[in-house]
XYZ file of N, CA and C in Angstrom:
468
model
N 98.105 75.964 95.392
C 97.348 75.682 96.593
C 95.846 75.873 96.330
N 95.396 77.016 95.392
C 94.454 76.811 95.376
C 93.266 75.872 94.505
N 93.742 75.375 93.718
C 93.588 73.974 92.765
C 92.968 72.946 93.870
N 93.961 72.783 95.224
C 93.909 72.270 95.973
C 92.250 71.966 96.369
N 92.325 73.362 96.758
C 91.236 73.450 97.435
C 89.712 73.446 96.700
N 90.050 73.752 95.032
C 89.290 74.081 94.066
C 88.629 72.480 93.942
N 89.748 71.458 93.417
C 89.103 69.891 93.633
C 88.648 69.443 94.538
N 88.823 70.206 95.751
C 88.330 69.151 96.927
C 86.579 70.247 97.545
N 86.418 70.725 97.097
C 85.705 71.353 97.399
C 83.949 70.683 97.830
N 83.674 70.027 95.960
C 82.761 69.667 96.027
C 82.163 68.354 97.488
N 83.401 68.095 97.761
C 83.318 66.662 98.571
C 84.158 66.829 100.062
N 84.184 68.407 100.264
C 84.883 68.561 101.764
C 83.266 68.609 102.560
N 83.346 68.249 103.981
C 81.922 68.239 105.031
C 82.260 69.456 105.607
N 81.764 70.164 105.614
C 82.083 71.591 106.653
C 82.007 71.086 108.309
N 81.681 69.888 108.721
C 81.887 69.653 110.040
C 82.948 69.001 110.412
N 83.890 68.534 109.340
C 85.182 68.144 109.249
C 86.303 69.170 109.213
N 85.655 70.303 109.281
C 86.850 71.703 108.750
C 86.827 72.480 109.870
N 85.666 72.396 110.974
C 85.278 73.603 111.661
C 85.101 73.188 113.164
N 85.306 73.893 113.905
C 85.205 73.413 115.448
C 83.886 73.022 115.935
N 82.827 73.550 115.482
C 81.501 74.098 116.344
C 80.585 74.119 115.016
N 79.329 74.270 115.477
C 77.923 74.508 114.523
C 77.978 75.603 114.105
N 78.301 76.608 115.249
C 78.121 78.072 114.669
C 79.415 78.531 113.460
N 80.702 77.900 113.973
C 81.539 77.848 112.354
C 80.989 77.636 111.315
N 80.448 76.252 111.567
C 79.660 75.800 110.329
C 78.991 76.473 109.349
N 77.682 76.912 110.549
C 77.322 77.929 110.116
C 77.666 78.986 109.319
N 78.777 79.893 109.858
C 79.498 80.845 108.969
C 79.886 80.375 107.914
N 80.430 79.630 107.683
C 81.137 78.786 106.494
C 80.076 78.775 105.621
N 79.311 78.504 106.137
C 77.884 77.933 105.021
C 77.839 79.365 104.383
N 77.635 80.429 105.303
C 76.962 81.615 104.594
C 78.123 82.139 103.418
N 79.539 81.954 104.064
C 80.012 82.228 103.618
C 80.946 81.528 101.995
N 80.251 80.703 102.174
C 80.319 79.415 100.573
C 79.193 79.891 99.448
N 77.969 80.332 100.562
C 76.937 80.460 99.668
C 76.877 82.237 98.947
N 77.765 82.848 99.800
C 77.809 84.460 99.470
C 76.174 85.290 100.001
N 75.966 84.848 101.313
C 74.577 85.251 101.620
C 74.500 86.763 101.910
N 73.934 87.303 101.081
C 73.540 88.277 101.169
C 73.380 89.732 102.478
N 73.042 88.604 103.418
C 73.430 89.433 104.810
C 74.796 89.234 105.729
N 75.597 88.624 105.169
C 76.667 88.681 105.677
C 77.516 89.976 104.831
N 77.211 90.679 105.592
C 78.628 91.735 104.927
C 79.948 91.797 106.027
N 79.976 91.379 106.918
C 81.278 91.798 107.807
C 81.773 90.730 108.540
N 82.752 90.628 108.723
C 82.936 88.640 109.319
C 83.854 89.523 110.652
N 83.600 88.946 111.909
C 84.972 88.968 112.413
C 85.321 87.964 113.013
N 86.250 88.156 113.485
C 87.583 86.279 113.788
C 87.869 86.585 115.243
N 87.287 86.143 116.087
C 87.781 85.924 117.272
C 88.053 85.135 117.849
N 88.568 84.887 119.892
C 88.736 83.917 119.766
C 87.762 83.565 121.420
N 86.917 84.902 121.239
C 85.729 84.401 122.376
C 84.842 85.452 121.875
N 82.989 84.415 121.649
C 82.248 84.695 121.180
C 81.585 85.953 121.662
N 80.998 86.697 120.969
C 80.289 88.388 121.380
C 78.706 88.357 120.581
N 78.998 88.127 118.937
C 77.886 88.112 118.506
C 77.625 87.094 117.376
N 76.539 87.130 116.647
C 76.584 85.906 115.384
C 77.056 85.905 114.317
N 77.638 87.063 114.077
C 78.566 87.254 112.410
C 79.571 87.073 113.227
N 80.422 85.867 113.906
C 81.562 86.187 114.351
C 82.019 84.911 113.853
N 83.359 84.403 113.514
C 83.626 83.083 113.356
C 84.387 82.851 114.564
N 84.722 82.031 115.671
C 85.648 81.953 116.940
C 86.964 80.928 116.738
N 87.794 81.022 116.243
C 88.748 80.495 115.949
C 89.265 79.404 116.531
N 89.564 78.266 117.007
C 89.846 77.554 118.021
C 90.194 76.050 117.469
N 91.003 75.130 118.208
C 91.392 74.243 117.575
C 90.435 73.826 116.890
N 90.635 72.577 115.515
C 89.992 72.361 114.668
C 89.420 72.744 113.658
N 89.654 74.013 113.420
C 88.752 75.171 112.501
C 90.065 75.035 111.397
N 90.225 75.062 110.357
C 91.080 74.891 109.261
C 91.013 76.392 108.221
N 92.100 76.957 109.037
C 91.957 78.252 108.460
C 92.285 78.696 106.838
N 92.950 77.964 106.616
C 92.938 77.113 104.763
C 91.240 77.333 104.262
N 90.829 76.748 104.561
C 89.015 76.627 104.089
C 88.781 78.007 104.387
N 88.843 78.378 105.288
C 87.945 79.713 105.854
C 88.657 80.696 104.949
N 90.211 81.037 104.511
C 90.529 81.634 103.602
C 89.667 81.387 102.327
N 89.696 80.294 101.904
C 89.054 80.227 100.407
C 87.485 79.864 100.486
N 86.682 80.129 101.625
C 85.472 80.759 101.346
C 85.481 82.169 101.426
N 85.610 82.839 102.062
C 86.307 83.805 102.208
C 86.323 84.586 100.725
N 87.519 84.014 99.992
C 88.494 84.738 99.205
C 87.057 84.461 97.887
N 86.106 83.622 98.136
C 85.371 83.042 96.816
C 83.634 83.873 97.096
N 84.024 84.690 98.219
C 82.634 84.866 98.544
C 82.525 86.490 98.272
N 81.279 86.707 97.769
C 80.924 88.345 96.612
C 80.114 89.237 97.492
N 79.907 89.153 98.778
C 79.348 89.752 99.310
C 80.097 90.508 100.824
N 80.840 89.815 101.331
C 81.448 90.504 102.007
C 82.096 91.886 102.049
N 82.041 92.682 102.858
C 82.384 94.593 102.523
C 83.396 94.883 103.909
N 83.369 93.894 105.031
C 84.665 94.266 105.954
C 84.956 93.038 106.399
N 86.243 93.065 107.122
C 86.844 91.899 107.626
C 87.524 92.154 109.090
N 87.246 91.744 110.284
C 87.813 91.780 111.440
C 88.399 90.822 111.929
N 89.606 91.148 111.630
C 90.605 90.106 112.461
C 91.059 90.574 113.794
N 90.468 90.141 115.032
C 90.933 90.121 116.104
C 91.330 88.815 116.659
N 91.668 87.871 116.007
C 92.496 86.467 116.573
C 92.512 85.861 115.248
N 93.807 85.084 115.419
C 94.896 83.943 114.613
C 95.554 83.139 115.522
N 95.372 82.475 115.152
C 96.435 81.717 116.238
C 98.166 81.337 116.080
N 98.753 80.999 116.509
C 100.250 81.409 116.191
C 101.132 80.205 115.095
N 99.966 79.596 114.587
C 100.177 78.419 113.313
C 100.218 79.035 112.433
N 101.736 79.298 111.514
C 101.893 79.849 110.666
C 101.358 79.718 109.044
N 101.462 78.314 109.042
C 101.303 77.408 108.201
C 99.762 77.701 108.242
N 98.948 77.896 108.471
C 97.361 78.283 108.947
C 97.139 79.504 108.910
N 97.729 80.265 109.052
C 97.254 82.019 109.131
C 97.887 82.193 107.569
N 99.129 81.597 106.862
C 99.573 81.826 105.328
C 98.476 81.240 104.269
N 97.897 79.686 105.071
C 96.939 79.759 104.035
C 95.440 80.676 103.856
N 95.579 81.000 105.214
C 93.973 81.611 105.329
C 94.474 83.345 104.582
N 95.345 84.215 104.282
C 95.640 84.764 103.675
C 95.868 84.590 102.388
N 96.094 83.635 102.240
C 96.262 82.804 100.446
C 94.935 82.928 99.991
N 93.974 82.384 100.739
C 92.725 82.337 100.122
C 92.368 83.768 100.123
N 91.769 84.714 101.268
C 91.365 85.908 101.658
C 91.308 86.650 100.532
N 93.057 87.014 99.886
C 93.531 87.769 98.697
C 92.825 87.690 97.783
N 92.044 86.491 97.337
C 91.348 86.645 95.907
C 89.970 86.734 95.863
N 89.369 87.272 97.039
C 88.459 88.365 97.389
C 88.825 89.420 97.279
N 87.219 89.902 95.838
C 87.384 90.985 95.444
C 86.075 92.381 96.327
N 85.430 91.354 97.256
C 84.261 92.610 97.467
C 84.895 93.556 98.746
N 85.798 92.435 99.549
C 86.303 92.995 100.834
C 87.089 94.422 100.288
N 86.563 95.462 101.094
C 86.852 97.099 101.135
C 87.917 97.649 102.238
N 87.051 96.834 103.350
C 88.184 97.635 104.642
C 88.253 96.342 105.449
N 89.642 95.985 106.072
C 90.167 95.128 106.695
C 90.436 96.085 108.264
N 90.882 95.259 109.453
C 90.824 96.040 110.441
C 91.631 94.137 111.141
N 92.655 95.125 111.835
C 93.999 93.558 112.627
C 93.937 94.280 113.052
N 93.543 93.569 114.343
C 93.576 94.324 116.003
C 94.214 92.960 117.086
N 95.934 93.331 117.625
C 96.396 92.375 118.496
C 97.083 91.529 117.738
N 97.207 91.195 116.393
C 97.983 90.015 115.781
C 98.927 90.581 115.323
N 100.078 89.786 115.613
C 101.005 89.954 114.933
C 102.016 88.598 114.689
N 102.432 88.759 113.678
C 104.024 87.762 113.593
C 104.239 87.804 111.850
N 105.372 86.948 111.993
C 105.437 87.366 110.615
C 104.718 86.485 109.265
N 103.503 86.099 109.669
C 102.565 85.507 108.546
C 102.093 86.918 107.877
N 101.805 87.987 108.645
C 101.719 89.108 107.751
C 102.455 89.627 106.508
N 103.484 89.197 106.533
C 104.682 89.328 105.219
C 103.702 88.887 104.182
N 103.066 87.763 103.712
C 102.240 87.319 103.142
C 100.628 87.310 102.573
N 100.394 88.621 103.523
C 98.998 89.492 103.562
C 98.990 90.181 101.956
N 98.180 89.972 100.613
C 97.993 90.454 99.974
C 96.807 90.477 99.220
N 95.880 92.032 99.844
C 95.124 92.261 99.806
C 94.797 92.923 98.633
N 94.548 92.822 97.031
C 94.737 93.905 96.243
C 93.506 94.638 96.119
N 92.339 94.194 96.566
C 91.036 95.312 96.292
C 90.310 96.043 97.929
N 91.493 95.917 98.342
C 91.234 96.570 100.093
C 91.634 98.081 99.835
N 90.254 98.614 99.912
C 90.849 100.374 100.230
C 91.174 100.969 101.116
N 90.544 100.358 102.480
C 90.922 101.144 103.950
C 91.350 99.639 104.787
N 92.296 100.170 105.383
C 93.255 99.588 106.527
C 93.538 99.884 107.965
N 93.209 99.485 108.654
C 93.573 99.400 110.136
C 94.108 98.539 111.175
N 94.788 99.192 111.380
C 95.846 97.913 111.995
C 96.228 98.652 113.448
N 95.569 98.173 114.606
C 95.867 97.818 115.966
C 96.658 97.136 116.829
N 98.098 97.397 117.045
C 98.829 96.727 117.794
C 100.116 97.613 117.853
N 101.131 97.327 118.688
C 102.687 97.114 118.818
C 103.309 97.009 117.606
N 103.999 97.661 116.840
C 104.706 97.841 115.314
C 106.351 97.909 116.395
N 106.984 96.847 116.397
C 108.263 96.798 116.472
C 109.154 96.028 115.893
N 110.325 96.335 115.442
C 111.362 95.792 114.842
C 111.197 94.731 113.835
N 111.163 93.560 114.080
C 111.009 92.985 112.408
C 109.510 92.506 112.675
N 108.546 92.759 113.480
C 107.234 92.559 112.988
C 106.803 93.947 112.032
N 107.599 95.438 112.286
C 107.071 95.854 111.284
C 107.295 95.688 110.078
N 108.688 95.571 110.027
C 108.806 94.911 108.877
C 107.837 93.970 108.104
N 107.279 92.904 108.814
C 106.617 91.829 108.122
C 105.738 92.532 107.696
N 104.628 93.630 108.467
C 103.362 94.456 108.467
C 103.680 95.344 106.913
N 104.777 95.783 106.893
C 105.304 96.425 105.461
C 105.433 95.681 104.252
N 105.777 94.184 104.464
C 106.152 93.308 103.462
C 104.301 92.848 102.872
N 103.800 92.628 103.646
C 102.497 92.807 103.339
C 101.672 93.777 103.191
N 101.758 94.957 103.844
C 101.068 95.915 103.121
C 101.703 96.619 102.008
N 102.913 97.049 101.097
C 103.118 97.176 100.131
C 102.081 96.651 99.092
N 102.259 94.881 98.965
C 100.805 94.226 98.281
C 99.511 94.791 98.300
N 99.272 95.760 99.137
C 97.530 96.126 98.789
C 97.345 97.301 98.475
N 97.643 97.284 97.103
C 97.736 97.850 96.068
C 96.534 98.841 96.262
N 95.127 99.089 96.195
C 94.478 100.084 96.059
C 93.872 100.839 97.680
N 94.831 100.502 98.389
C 94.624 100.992 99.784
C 94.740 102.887 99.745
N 93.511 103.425 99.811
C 93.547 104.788 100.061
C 93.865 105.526 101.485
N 93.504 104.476 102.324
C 92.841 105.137 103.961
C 93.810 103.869 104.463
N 94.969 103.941 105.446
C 95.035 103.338 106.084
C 96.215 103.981 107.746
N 95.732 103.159 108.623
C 95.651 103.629 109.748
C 96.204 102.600 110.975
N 97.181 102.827 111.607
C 98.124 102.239 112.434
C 97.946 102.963 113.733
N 97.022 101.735 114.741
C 97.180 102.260 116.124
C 97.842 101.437 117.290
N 98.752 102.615 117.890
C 99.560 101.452 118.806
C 99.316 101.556 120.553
């Protein structure tokens, strides 16, 4: 998958991938590894300007593998996904092979695209929500994978 994304790169439009300008925007910073972006978060109603807002059209595939390709990022806030599985697996596909991201923080998501969460250079973890029956499971099937997690923290 990621080959995929590796050839098509040079010749994808970021206004073809993303809902809005201000996606765009993010995307951009986050292709280019800008320097003042250290913390992204994912919502799905706007608060401030490091935020990406998730919403139809946004191709969470791309946003994983800028993401996963970008050297500057130091946290990650996921407070919205939307319930496209196929979309939250790739945007985790990419994410994983980001190496600067430190501390991750899922607040409200759940299902089982988390099975597939593998984070290996994430040291601190936080995870906000409802842990029941086979969603924890999934939350376990994916956090096992993040391998150098020192600090992590489950609030329900």
């Amino acid at each position: 998958m990621r080959h995929q994304y590796d050839a098509l790169e040079a010749s994808v439009k970021l206004k073809d991938i993303t809902s809005s300008s201000h996606n765009r925007a993010i995307l951009h910073r986050l292709k280019n590894s800008d320097p003042g972006l250290t913390c992204l978060y994912m919502l799905d109603e706007p608060e401030d300007e490091d935020e990406f807002i998730v919403r139809e059209g946004d191709d969470l595939g791309w946003l994983g593998y800028f993401i996963g390709r970008n050297e500057t990022l130091k946290s990650l806030y996921v407070y919205y996904l939307p319930t496209n599985r196929d979309q939250v697996e790739k945007f985790f596909f990419g994410v994983q092979r980001n190496k600067s991201i430190k501390a991750v923080d899922i607040c409200n998501y759940i299902n089982e695209s988390l099975s597939v969460m593998n984070l290996p250079h994430v040291t601190s973890m936080s995870f906000e929500c409802q842990l029941e029956g086979e969603y924890a499971h999934y939350f376990a099937l994916g956090l096992r994978r993040c391998t150098s997690l020192k600090k992590n923290a489950v609030f329900n």
